[in-house]
XYZ file of N, CA and C in Angstrom:
303
model
N 0.845 -1.242 -0.032
C 0.024 -0.134 0.138
C 0.731 1.278 -0.171
N 2.315 1.221 1.094
C 2.716 2.220 1.042
C 3.726 2.612 -0.485
N 4.109 1.474 -0.668
C 4.930 1.269 -1.871
C 3.858 1.728 -3.663
N 2.759 1.408 -3.514
C 1.814 1.788 -4.317
C 1.832 4.224 -4.137
N 1.746 4.021 -3.277
C 1.656 5.445 -3.520
C 3.034 6.598 -3.489
N 4.524 5.561 -2.439
C 5.565 6.506 -2.950
C 6.110 6.811 -5.132
N 4.831 5.765 -5.219
C 5.915 5.743 -6.479
C 4.181 5.805 -7.650
N 3.694 6.368 -6.874
C 2.386 6.868 -7.775
C 3.418 8.940 -7.460
N 3.702 9.117 -6.692
C 3.979 10.762 -6.395
C 5.346 10.356 -6.849
N 5.730 9.761 -6.810
C 7.560 9.612 -7.888
C 7.330 9.531 -8.971
N 5.934 9.299 -10.010
C 6.517 9.182 -11.490
C 6.232 10.531 -11.606
N 5.666 11.689 -10.418
C 4.939 12.564 -10.643
C 4.794 14.302 -10.076
N 6.665 13.723 -9.717
C 7.935 14.651 -8.890
C 9.046 13.676 -8.405
N 9.888 13.705 -9.291
C 10.889 12.443 -10.045
C 11.889 12.654 -8.764
N 12.062 13.774 -7.954
C 12.542 14.603 -7.443
C 12.407 14.743 -6.641
N 12.125 13.602 -5.709
C 11.101 13.845 -4.487
C 11.393 13.063 -3.834
N 11.394 14.411 -2.643
C 12.333 13.057 -0.677
C 10.966 12.687 0.011
N 11.902 11.112 0.073
C 9.449 10.706 0.911
C 10.057 10.031 2.350
N 9.498 10.239 2.646
C 9.831 9.548 3.732
C 8.901 9.479 4.781
N 8.570 8.313 5.861
C 8.088 7.331 6.178
C 7.595 8.074 7.349
N 6.586 8.099 8.306
C 6.955 8.323 9.582
C 5.764 8.428 10.453
N 5.550 7.934 11.767
C 4.545 6.874 12.647
C 4.676 6.081 12.467
N 3.145 5.048 12.418
C 3.376 3.892 13.203
C 3.674 3.293 11.668
N 3.570 3.170 11.220
C 4.293 2.483 9.406
C 5.195 1.856 10.151
N 6.219 3.696 9.806
C 7.648 2.895 10.097
C 8.030 2.815 12.024
N 7.133 2.351 12.760
C 7.367 1.825 13.969
C 7.456 0.365 13.272
N 6.455 -0.208 12.580
C 6.022 -1.291 12.413
C 5.310 -1.754 13.333
N 4.286 -1.075 13.797
C 3.006 -1.112 14.781
C 1.786 -0.877 14.869
N 1.845 -0.944 12.548
C 0.594 0.484 12.643
C -0.536 -0.682 12.427
N -1.749 -0.871 12.691
C -2.810 -1.603 12.663
C -3.238 -1.244 10.745
N -3.416 -2.517 10.433
C -5.023 -2.617 8.866
C -5.280 -0.946 8.710
N -6.018 -0.487 9.728
C -6.426 0.776 9.654
C -5.503 1.940 9.599
N -4.911 2.075 10.208
C -3.700 3.252 10.614
C -3.256 3.981 9.279
N -3.118 5.099 9.607
C -2.919 5.930 8.735
C -1.627 6.240 8.067
N -1.165 7.320 6.952
C -0.061 6.678 6.427
C 0.537 8.134 6.649
N 0.913 8.455 7.345
C 2.038 9.309 7.104
C 3.391 9.546 6.972
N 3.240 10.154 5.715
C 4.457 11.066 4.629
C 4.727 12.617 4.521
N 5.939 12.417 5.446
C 6.587 13.542 4.354
C 7.400 14.137 2.321
N 6.834 15.017 2.255
C 7.130 15.027 1.146
C 7.944 16.044 0.211
N 8.879 16.414 0.199
C 9.865 17.763 -0.157
C 10.446 17.349 -1.468
N 10.339 19.019 -2.372
C 10.698 18.202 -3.252
C 10.495 20.100 -3.305
N 11.535 20.951 -4.617
C 11.107 22.151 -5.539
C 10.028 22.199 -6.370
N 9.021 20.365 -6.644
C 8.944 21.277 -7.135
C 7.116 22.461 -6.511
N 7.532 22.320 -5.483
C 6.604 23.023 -4.384
C 6.952 24.844 -3.744
N 7.357 25.033 -5.546
C 8.053 25.667 -4.519
C 6.938 26.777 -5.106
N 6.238 28.313 -4.253
C 5.249 29.123 -5.168
C 4.052 28.442 -5.005
N 4.336 27.109 -4.365
C 2.350 26.619 -4.653
C 2.472 26.807 -2.784
N 0.588 26.868 -2.899
C 0.511 27.306 -1.313
C 0.469 26.465 -0.372
N 0.729 26.492 0.917
C 1.219 24.770 1.494
C 0.339 23.866 1.943
N -1.028 24.164 2.226
C -2.674 23.148 1.965
C -3.057 22.550 0.017
N -2.042 23.328 -0.626
C -2.857 23.298 -2.117
C -1.651 22.106 -1.963
N -0.918 21.897 -2.679
C 0.675 20.516 -1.991
C -0.525 18.979 -1.246
N -0.568 19.283 -0.871
C -1.316 18.103 0.167
C -2.469 17.518 -1.178
N -2.290 18.607 -1.576
C -4.397 18.587 -2.350
C -3.116 17.794 -3.399
N -2.467 18.968 -3.877
C -1.657 18.555 -5.232
C -0.912 16.949 -5.720
N -0.423 16.265 -3.856
C -0.645 15.012 -4.125
C -2.171 14.405 -4.259
N -2.720 13.993 -3.406
C -3.611 13.528 -3.620
C -4.602 13.198 -4.765
N -4.558 14.979 -5.263
C -4.945 14.311 -6.539
C -4.315 13.175 -7.275
N -2.923 12.753 -7.300
C -2.164 12.125 -8.063
C -3.090 10.892 -7.569
N -2.412 11.067 -6.296
C -3.711 9.168 -6.081
C -4.262 9.299 -6.430
N -4.754 9.594 -6.418
C -7.019 9.541 -6.916
C -6.549 8.956 -8.307
N -6.241 10.175 -9.407
C -5.616 9.600 -10.449
C -5.140 8.789 -10.886
N -4.484 8.351 -10.307
C -2.952 6.376 -10.738
C -4.353 5.646 -10.243
N -5.103 5.827 -9.113
C -5.894 4.642 -8.494
C -5.076 4.179 -7.643
N -3.792 5.112 -6.621
C -3.608 4.805 -5.828
C -3.306 5.706 -4.548
N -4.819 6.154 -4.179
C -5.454 6.287 -2.703
C -5.715 5.152 -2.565
N -5.181 4.326 -1.337
C -5.444 4.341 -0.850
C -6.596 3.849 0.900
N -6.962 2.993 0.678
C -8.132 3.127 1.742
C -7.949 3.044 2.813
N -6.985 3.828 3.678
C -6.039 4.756 4.537
C -6.081 6.042 4.688
N -6.764 7.295 5.273
C -6.290 8.141 5.240
C -4.421 8.714 5.193
N -4.113 9.169 4.526
C -3.162 9.874 4.040
C -2.248 11.033 4.532
N -1.925 10.866 5.610
C -1.829 12.567 6.280
C -0.018 13.661 5.470
N -0.457 14.463 4.539
C 0.945 15.229 3.923
C 1.980 16.099 5.362
N 3.559 15.756 4.988
C 4.025 17.081 5.427
C 4.329 17.694 3.988
N 4.385 18.452 3.760
C 4.973 18.418 2.366
C 5.823 20.163 1.928
N 6.775 19.845 2.269
C 7.953 20.751 1.801
C 8.961 21.614 0.562
N 9.323 22.828 0.640
C 10.451 22.473 0.185
C 11.396 22.228 0.137
N 12.263 21.571 -0.108
C 13.827 22.183 0.386
C 14.436 22.882 1.794
N 14.855 24.163 1.698
C 14.656 24.861 1.841
C 14.285 25.399 3.188
N 12.238 25.218 3.281
C 11.616 25.018 4.336
C 11.614 23.193 5.129
N 12.488 22.390 4.809
C 12.447 20.984 4.972
C 13.907 21.653 6.540
N 14.914 21.813 5.487
C 16.156 22.694 6.466
C 15.546 23.529 7.778
N 14.652 23.950 6.993
C 14.174 25.228 8.258
C 14.054 24.208 9.651
N 12.102 23.728 8.742
C 11.426 22.873 10.054
C 12.226 21.763 11.391
N 13.064 21.324 10.298
C 13.767 20.047 10.352
C 14.287 20.495 12.194
N 14.974 21.984 12.705
C 15.225 22.378 13.163
C 14.111 22.668 14.745
N 13.202 23.713 13.953
C 12.336 24.435 14.832
C 10.948 23.681 15.659
N 10.467 22.128 13.891
C 9.157 21.708 14.164
C 9.057 20.229 14.768
N 9.029 19.901 16.289
C 9.322 18.453 16.282
C 8.699 17.560 15.823
N 7.103 17.463 15.017
C 7.630 15.973 14.319
C 7.930 15.803 13.576
N 8.710 16.678 12.789
C 10.011 17.153 10.909
C 10.981 15.787 12.053
N 11.209 16.734 13.126
C 12.911 16.500 13.316
C 11.957 15.092 14.082
N 11.529 14.553 15.208
C 11.383 13.232 14.727
C 11.060 12.760 13.759
N 10.575 12.823 12.522
C 10.753 12.424 11.849
C 11.961 11.179 10.557
N 12.982 12.283 10.625
C 13.629 12.334 10.726
C 14.821 11.646 11.494
N 14.245 11.407 12.439
C 15.062 10.000 13.669
C 14.874 8.628 14.071
N 13.194 8.961 13.343
C 11.934 7.690 13.287
C 11.681 6.380 12.768
N 12.037 7.774 11.566
C 10.868 7.689 9.807
C 12.251 6.407 9.035
N 11.676 5.959 7.801
C 12.339 5.871 6.875
C 12.492 6.169 5.994
N 13.151 6.450 5.631
C 13.933 7.250 3.976
C 13.297 6.652 2.566
N 11.752 6.218 1.599
C 11.656 5.989 0.489
C 11.947 6.316 -0.363
């Protein structure tokens, strides 16, 4: 399920750095657990923060890769990501315990 999501994103955003975090990265996810992803790409430059996740969800829907569970997305430009990992605990925790795909 996660692999299909990642492959669909990469087909449209080839330079994407994708980090899986949360229960699926820890290995304690339930069948209905959401998929938590950080997506970092230059493609997000000039795109509003909430529009980035909407764009990716539309990609997943069009590709038939939208899973039967929620997908929680944090989408950053490379510059924003560098700044956020210094300030926001969820980003630093994702880097510490997450899995880069």
